[in-house]
Coordinates of C-alpha atoms and ligand atoms in Angstrom, one line a residue:
X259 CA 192.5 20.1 -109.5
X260 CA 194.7 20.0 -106.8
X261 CA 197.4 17.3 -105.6
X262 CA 196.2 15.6 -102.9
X263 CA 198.8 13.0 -100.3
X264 CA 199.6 11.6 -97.7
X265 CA 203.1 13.1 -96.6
X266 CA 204.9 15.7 -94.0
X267 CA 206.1 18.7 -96.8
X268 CA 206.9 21.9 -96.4
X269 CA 203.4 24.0 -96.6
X270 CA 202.8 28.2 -96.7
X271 CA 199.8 27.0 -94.4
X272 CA 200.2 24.2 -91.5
X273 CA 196.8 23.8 -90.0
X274 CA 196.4 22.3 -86.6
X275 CA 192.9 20.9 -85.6
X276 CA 193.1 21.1 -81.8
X277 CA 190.2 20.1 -78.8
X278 CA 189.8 22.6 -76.1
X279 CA 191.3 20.1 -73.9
X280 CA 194.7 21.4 -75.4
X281 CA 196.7 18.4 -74.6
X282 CA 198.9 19.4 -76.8
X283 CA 200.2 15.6 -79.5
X284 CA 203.9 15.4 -80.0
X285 CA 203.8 16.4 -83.9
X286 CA 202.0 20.1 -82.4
X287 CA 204.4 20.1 -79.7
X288 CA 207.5 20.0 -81.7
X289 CA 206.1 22.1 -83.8
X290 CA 205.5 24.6 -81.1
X291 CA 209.3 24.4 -79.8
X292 CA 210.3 24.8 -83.7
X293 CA 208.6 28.4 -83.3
X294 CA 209.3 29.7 -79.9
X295 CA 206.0 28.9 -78.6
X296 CA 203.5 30.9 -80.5
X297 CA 201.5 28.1 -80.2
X298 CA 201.4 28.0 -76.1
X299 CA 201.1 31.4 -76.7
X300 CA 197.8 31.3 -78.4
X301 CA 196.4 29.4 -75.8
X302 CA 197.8 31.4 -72.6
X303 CA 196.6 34.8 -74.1
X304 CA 193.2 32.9 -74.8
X305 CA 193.4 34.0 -78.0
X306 CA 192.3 30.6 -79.1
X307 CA 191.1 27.7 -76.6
X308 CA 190.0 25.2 -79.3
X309 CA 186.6 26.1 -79.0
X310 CA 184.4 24.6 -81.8
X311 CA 185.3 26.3 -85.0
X312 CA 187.5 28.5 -83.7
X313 CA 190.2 29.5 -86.0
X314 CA 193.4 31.5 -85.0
X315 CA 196.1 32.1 -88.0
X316 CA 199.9 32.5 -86.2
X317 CA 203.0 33.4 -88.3
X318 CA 206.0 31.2 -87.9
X319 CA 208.9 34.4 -89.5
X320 CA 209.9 30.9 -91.1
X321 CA 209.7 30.9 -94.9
X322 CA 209.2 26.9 -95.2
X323 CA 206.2 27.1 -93.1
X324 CA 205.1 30.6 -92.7
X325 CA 201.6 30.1 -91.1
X326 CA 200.1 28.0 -88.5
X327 CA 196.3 27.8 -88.4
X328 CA 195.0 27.1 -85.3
X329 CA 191.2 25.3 -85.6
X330 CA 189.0 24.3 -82.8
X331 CA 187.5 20.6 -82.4
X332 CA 185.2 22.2 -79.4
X333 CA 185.3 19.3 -76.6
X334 CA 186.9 15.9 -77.6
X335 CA 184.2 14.0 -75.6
X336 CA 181.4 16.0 -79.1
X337 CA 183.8 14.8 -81.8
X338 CA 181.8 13.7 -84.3
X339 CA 182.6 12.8 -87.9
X340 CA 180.1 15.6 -88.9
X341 CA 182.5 18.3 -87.0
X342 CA 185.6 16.8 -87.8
X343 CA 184.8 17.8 -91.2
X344 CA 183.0 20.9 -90.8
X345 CA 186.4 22.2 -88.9
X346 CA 188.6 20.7 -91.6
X347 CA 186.7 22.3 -94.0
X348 CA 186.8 25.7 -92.3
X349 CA 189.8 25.8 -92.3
X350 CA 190.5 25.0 -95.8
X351 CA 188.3 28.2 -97.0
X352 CA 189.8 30.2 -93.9
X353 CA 193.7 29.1 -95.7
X354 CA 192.4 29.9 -99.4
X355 CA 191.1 33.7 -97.8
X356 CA 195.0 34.0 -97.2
X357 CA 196.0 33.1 -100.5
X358 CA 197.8 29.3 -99.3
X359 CA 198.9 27.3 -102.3
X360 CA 200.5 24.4 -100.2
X361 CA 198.5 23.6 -97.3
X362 CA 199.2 20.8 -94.8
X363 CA 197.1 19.3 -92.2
X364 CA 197.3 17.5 -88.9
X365 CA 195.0 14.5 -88.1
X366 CA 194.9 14.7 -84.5
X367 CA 195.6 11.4 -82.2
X368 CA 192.2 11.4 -81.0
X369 CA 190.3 11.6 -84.5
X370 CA 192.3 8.6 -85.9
X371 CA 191.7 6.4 -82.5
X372 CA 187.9 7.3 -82.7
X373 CA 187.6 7.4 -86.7
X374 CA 189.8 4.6 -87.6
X375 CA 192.7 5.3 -89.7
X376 CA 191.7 5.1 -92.9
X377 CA 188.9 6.2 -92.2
X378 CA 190.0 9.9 -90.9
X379 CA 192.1 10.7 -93.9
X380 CA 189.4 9.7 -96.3
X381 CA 186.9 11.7 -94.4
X382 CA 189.3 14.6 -94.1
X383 CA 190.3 14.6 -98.0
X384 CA 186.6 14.8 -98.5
X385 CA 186.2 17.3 -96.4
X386 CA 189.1 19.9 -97.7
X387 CA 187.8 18.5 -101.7
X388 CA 184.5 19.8 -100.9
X389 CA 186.0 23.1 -99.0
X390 CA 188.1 23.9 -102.1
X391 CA 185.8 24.0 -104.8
X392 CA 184.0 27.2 -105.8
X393 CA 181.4 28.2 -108.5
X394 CA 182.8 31.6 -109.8
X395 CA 184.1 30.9 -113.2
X396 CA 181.4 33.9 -113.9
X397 CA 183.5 36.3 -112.0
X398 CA 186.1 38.4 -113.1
X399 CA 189.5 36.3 -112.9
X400 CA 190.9 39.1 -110.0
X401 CA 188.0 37.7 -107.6
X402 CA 187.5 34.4 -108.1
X403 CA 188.9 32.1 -105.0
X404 CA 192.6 31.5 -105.0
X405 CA 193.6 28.0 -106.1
X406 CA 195.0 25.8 -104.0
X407 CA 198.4 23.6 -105.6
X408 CA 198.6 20.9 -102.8
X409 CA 197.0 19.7 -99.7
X410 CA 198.9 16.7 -97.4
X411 CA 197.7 15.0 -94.4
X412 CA 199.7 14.5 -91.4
X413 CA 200.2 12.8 -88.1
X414 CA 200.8 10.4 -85.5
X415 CA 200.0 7.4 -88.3
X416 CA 201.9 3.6 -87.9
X417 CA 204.7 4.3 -90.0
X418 CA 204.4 1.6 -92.0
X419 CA 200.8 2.3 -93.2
X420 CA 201.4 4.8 -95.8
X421 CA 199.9 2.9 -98.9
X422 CA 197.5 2.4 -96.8
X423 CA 196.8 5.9 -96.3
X424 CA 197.9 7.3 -99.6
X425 CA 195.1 5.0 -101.0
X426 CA 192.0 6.7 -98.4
X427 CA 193.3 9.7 -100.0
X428 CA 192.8 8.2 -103.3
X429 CA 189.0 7.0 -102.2
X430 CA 188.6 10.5 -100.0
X431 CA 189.4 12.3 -103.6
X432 CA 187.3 10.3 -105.7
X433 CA 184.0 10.8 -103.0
X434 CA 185.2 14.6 -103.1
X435 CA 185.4 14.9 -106.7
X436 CA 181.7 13.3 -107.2
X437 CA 179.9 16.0 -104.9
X438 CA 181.8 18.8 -106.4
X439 CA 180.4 17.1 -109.6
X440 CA 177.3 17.1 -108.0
X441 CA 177.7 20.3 -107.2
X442 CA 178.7 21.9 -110.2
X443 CA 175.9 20.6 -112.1
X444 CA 173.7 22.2 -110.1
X445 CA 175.3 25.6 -110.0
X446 CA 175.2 25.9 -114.0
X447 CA 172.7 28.5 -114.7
X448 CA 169.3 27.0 -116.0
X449 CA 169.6 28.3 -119.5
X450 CA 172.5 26.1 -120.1
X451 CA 171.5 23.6 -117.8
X452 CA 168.6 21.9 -120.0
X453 CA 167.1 18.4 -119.5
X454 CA 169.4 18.1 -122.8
X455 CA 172.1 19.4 -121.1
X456 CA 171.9 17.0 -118.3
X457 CA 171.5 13.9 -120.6
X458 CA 174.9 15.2 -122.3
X459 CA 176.3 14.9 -119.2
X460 CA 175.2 11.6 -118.2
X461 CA 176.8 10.8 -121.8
X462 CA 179.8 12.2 -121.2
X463 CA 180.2 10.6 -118.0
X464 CA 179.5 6.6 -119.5
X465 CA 181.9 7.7 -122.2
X466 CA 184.5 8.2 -119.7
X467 CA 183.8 5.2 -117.7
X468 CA 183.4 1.6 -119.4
X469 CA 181.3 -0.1 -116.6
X470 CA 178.4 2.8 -117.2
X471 CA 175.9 2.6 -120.0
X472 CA 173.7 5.3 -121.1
X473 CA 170.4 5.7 -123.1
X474 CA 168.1 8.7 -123.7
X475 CA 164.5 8.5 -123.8
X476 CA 163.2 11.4 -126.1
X477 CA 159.8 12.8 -126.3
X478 CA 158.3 10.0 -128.7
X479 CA 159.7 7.1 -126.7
X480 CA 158.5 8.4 -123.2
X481 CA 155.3 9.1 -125.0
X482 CA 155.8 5.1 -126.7
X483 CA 156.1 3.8 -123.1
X484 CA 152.8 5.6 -121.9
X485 CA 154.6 8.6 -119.6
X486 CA 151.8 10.5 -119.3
X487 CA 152.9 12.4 -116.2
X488 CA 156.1 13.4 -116.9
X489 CA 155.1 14.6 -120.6
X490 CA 152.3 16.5 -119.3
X491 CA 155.1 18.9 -117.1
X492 CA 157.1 18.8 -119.7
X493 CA 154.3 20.4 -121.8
X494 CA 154.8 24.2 -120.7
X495 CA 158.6 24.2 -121.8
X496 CA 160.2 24.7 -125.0
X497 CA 162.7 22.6 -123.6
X498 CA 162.9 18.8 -124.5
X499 CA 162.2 16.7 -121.8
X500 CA 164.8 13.8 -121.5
X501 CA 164.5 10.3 -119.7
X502 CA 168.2 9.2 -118.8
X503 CA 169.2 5.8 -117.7
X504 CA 172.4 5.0 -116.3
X505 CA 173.3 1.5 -115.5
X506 CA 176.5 0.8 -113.5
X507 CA 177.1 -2.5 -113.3
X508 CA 179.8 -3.3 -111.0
X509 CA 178.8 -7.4 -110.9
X510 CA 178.1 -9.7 -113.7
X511 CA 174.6 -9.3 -114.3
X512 CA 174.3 -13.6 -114.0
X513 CA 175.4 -14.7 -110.8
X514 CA 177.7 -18.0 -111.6
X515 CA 176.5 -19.8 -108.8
X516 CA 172.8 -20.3 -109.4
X517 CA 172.6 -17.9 -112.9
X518 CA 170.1 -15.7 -111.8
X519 CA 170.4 -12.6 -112.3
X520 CA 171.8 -10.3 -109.5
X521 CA 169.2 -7.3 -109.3
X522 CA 169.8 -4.1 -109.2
X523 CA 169.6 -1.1 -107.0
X524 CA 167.8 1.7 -108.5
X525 CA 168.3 5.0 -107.6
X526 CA 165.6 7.8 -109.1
X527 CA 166.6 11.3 -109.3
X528 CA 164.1 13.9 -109.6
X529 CA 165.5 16.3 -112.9
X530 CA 163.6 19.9 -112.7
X531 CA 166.4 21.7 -114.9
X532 CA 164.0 25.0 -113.9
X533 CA 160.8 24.9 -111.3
X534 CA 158.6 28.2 -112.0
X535 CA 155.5 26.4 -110.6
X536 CA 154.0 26.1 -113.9
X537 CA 150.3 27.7 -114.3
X538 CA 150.2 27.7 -110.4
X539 CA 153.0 29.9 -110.6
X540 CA 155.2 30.5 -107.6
X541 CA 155.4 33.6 -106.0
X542 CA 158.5 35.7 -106.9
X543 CA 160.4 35.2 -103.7
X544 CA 159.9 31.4 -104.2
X545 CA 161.1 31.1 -107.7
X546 CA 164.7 31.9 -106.7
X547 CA 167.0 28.7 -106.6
X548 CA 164.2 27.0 -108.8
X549 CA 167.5 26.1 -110.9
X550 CA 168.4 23.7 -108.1
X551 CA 165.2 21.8 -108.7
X552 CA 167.5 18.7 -110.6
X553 CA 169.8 17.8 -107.5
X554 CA 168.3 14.4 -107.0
X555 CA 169.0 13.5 -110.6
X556 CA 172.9 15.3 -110.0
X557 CA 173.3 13.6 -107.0
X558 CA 172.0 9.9 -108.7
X559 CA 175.0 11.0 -111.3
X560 CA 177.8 11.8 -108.7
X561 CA 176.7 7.9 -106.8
X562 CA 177.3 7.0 -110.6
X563 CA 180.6 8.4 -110.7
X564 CA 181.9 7.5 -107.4
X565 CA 180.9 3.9 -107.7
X566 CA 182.2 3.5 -111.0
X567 CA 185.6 5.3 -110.0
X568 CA 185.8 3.2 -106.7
X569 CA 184.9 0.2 -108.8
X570 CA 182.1 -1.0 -106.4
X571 CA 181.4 -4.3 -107.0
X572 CA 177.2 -3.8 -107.3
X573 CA 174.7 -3.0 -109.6
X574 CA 173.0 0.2 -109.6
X575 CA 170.5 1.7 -112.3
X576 CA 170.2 5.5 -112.3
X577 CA 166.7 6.8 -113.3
X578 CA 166.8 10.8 -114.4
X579 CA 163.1 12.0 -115.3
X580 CA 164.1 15.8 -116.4
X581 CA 162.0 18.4 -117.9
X582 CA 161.7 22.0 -116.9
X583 CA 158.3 23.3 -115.4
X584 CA 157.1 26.5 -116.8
X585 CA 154.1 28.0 -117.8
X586 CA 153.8 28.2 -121.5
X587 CA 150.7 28.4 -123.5
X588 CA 150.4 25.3 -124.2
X589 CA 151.4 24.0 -120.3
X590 CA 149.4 21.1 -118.6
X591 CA 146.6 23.2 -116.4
X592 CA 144.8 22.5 -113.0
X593 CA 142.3 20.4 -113.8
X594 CA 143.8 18.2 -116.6
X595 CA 144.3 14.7 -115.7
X596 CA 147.4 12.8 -116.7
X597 CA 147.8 9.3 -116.8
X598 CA 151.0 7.8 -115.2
X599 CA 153.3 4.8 -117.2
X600 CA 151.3 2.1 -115.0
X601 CA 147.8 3.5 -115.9
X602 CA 147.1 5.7 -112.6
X603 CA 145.2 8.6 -113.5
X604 CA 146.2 11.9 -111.8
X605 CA 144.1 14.7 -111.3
X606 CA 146.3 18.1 -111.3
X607 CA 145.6 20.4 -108.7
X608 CA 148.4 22.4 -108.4
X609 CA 150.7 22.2 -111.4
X610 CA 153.8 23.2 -109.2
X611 CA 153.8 19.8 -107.6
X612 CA 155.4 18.4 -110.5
X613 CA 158.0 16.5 -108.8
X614 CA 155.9 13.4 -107.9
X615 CA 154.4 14.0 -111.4
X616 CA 158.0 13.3 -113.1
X617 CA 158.7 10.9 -110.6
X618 CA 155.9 8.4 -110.8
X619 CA 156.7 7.9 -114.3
X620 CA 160.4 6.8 -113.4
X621 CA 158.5 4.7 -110.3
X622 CA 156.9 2.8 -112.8
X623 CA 159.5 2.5 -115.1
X624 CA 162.3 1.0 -112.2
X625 CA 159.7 -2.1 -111.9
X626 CA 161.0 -3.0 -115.4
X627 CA 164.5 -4.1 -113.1
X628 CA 162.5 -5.9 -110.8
X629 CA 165.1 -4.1 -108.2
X630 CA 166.6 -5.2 -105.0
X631 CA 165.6 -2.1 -103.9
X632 CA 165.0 1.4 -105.2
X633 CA 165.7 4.5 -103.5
X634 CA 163.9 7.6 -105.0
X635 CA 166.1 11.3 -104.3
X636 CA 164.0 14.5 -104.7
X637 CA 163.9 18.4 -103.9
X638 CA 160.3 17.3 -103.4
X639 CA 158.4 19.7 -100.8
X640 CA 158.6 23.2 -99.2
X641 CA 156.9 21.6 -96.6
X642 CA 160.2 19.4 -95.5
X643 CA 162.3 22.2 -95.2
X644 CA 159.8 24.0 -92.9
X645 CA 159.6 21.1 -90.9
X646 CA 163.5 19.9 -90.7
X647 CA 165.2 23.1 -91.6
X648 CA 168.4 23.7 -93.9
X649 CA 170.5 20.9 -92.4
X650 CA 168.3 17.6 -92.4
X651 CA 166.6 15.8 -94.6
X652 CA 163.7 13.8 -94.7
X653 CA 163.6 9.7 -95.0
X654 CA 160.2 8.0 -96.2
X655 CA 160.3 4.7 -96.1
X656 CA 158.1 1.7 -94.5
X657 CA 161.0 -0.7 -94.6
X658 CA 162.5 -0.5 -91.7
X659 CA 166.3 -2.4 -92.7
X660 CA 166.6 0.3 -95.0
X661 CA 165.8 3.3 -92.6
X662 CA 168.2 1.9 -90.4
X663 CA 171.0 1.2 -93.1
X664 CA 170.0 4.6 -94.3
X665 CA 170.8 6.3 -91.2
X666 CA 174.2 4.8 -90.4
X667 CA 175.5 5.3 -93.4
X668 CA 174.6 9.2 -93.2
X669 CA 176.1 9.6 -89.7
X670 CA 179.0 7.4 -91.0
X671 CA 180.0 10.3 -93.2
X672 CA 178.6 13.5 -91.7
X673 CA 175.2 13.6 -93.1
X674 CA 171.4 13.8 -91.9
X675 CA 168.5 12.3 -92.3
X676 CA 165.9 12.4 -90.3
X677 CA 163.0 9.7 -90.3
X678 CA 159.4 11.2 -91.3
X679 CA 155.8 9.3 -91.7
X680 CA 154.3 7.5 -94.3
X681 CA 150.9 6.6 -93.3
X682 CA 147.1 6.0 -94.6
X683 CA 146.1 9.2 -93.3
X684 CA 148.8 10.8 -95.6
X685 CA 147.7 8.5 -98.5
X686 CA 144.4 9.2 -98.1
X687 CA 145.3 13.0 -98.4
X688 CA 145.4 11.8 -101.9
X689 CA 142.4 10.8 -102.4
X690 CA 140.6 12.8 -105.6
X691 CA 137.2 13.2 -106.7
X692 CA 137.6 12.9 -110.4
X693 CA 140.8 10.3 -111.0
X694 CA 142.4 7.7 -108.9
X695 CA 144.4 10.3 -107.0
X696 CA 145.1 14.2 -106.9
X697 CA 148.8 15.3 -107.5
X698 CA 148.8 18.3 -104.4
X699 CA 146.7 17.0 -101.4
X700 CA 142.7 17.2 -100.9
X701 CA 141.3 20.1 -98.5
X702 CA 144.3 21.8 -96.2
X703 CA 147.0 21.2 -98.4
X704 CA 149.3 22.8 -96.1
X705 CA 149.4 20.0 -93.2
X706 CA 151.7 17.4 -93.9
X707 CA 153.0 18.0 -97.5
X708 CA 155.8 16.2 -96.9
X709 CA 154.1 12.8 -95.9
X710 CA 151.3 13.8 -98.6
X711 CA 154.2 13.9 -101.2
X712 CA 155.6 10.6 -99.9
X713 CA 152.4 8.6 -99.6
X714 CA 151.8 9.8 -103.5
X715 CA 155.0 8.3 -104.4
X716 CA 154.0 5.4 -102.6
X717 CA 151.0 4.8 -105.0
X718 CA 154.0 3.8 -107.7
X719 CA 155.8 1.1 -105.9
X720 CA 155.9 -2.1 -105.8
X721 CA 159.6 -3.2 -104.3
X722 CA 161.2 -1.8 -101.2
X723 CA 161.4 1.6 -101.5
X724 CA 162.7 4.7 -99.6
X725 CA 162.3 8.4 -100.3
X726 CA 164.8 11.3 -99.7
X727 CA 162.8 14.9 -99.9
X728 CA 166.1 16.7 -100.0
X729 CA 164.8 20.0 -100.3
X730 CA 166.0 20.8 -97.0
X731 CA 169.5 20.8 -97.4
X732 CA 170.4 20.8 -101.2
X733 CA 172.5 24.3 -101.3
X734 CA 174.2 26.7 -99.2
X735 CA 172.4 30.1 -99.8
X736 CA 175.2 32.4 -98.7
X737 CA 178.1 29.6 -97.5
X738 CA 179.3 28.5 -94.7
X739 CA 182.6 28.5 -92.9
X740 CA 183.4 25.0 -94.8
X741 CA 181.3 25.1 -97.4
X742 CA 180.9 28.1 -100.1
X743 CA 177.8 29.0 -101.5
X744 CA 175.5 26.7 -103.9
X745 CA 174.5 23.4 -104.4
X746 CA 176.1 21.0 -101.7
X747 CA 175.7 17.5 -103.4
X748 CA 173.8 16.6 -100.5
X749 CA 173.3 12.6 -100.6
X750 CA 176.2 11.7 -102.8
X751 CA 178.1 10.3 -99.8
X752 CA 175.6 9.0 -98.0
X753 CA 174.2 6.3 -100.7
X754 CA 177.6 5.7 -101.7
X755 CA 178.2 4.1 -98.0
X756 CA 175.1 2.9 -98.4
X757 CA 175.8 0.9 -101.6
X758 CA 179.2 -0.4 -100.8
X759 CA 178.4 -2.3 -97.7
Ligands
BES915 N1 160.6 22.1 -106.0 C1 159.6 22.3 -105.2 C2 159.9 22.1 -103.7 C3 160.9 23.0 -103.1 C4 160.5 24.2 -102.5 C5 162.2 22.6 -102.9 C6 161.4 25.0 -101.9 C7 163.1 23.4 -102.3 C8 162.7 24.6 -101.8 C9 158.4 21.5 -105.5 O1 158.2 21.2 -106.9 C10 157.1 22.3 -105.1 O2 156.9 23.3 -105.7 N2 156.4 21.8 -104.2 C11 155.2 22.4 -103.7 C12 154.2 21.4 -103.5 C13 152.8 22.0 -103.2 C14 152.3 22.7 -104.4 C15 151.9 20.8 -102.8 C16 155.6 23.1 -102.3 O3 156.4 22.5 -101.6 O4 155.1 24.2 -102.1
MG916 MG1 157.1 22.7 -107.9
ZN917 ZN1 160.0 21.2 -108.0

């Protein structure tokens, strides 16, 4: 990992985030007169205007800084955390293409008035963190993505603030690490990356952390506490299906003032190590990326991480259902019935909706914390992404404090969710002939799957409760400009600001 500061160094790429106002800020203009004017230059010849994402590489013929990148903001009056870190990220990947080791970049004036201080360098360390990292430790050494020594953040800062700033850094790098954790453990191939894989990590990662314990339910346990759902995908693997609990407790678990107990949040993470539909087998096409299918649970462990690394004072239980769905002999078929942890009966209909399967088991179990509030994330549904595309993702949830908390901590760091319906027509969509409820939708099960999905995790609650169907934007399929291919760790940030305030 790279060195990450606050601090003007020498750099072999300086990269300038500018707004297509092009007022140029003191720290660009002296650098400007430093180099003859090449940057003036690049405007006058319109060779870059600062248009949004723009990106013009000068060289300086000066061997302590040989290379100025040019990036544009767009218009200052659309800055937007969300851009701010899509052009810092950019321009990251775009100095990596070139081979930088040392790379430098300028905050612009306007970014810290708008952001806050603090605030812009933490957002920009995440930012270039996230840019940085790569999944190509499969690749022959001679391609993989140059690594980067040192990043430093500049610019028109109070001078006295630096431990202030060196500390956002610090926070900015801790955020950054967790998603590229996130990230990573989705990007491990699904052969490796086994439900018993995943509860190795969650192992490893209490071991390095004191405030995190760690327990593993295994099949005879799950089976113990009546998780009928969950065993029955579990059923057409030869993989072990695992049950991990994380608990990060942050607080004393007795509040000193009035001793009871301070309850925690509970975060659910759906764990498909491998989705192949099961008996209702997807269709070819569909079955790529099915390795991605255990991003909820990754993202639950990258909160984990980052809270426990921020030290956070709350509590926060991780719930990680994980099994891999797959169609052996012996898998659970359309037309079983499985019986969920608080005695619901479900009626399979299509054996590829397994998330809510694996899910309502770790529904019932979170009522064991009698949680403040529980907050469930999930590739869940097709239907979410057809509806919201690659770049949003869908929030259930009837509680409205929480939608709105939700949301602002999202925009707060560059992320989207978008609010969709939970409803009784969605509930009753449901409805079964044979058991208390079907697991895919009755009739059409095309119209709302989304909602459908929701209102059947909705059968499991009984606390305030939101749902993320993060199948929208959980990877990158070929990159982009600041983000490479893969799993993106969508949600880490976002419930992290969520939890802290
Ligand atoms: N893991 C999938 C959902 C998914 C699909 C996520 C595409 C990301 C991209 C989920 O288990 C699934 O297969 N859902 C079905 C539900 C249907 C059978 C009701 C779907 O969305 O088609
Ligand atoms: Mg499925
Ligand atoms: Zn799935």
């Amino acid at each position: 990992m790279f060195k990450l500061s606050f601090s003007v160094t020498p750099a072999d790429c300086v990269i300038l985030p500018m707004f297509e106002e092009a007022d140029l800020e003191p720290a660009v203009k002296s650098l400007d007169a430093e180099h003859n004017g090449i940057i003036q230059t690049a405007f006058e010849t319109e060779d870059f205007s600062g248009k949004k994402m723009q990106i013009s590489l000068l060289y300086t013929h000066n061997k302590q800084s040989p290379r100025l990148l040019l990036t544009g903001l767009g218009p200052k009056k659309e800055l937007t955390v969300r851009r701010f870190k899509q052009v810092i990220g950019a321009a990251i990947i775009a100095a990596q293409s070139k081979k930088a080791q040392k790379i430098s970049v300028l905050i612009p004036k306007e970014v810290i008035t708008a952001f806050d201080p603090t605030r812009a360098i933490s957002q920009a360390t995440v930012a270039a963190t996230v840019a940085a990292y790569s999944f190509d430790e499969y690749k022959q050494k001679d391609t993989r993505v140059s690594e980067v020594t040192s990043i430093t953040f500049f610019g028109a800062f109070e001078s006295d603030a630096k431990k202030i700033l060196e500390r956002a850094v610090a926070e900015g790098k801790i955020i950054g690490e967790a998603i590229n954790y996130t990230r990573h453990l989705g990007n491990v191939p699904p052969t490796i990356m086994t439900p018993a894989y995943l509860a190795q990590s969650a192992i490893d990662l209490a071991q390095k952390h004191p405030n995190i314990k760690v327990k593993v339910l295994s099949r005879p346990e799950m089976k113990k506490l009546g998780m009928g759902c969950l065993l029955g995908v579990a059923q057409g693997s030869a993989k072990e299906p695992k049950f991990i609990i994380l608990e990060y407790f942050g607080l004393p678990q007795a509040d000193s003032k009035n001793n009871k107990k301070t309850k925690p949040i509970v975060l659910a993470g759906k764990g498909i190590t491998y989705d192949s539909g099961g008996l209702s087998i997807k269709p070819s096409n569909y079955m790529n990326d099915m390795k991605f299918d255990m991003l909820g649970a990754a993202s639950v462990l990258g909160v984990i991480l980052a809270l426990a690394e921020l030290k956070i004072k709350k509590n926060v239980v991780g719930l990680l259902p994980s099994c891999e769905n797959m169609p052996d002999g012996d898998a659970y078929r359309p037309d079983d019935i499985l019986v969920a942890m608080d005695g619901t009966s479900v009626h399979i209909t299509n054996t590829d909706a397994e998330g809510r399967l694996i899910l309502a088991d770790a529904l019932c179990y979170a009522a064991k914390y009698e949680p403040k509030e529980v907050i469930d994330l999930a590739t869940l549904t097709g239907h979410c992404r057809v509806a919201l595309g690659m770049d949003r993702s869908g929030l259930f949830t009837t509680e409205e404090k929480m939608a709105e908390k939700l949301l602002v901590a999202s925009g707060e760091v560059g992320e989207q969710l978008w609010r969709l319906p939970l409803g009784e027509e969605f509930t009753e969509g449901n409805k079964s002939e044979v058991a208390d409820i079907d697991n895919s939708g009755v009739g059409d099960n095309r119209l709302a799957g989304a909602s459908v999905a929701a209102a059947f995790l909705q059968y499991f609650v009984k606390y305030p409760w939101a749902h993320i169907d993060m199948s929208c934007c959980y990877y990158t399929p070929k990159g982009r400009p600041w983000i490479r291919a893969g799993a993106n760790g969508f949600g880490v940030e976002t419930l992290v600001e969520y939890i802290r305030n």
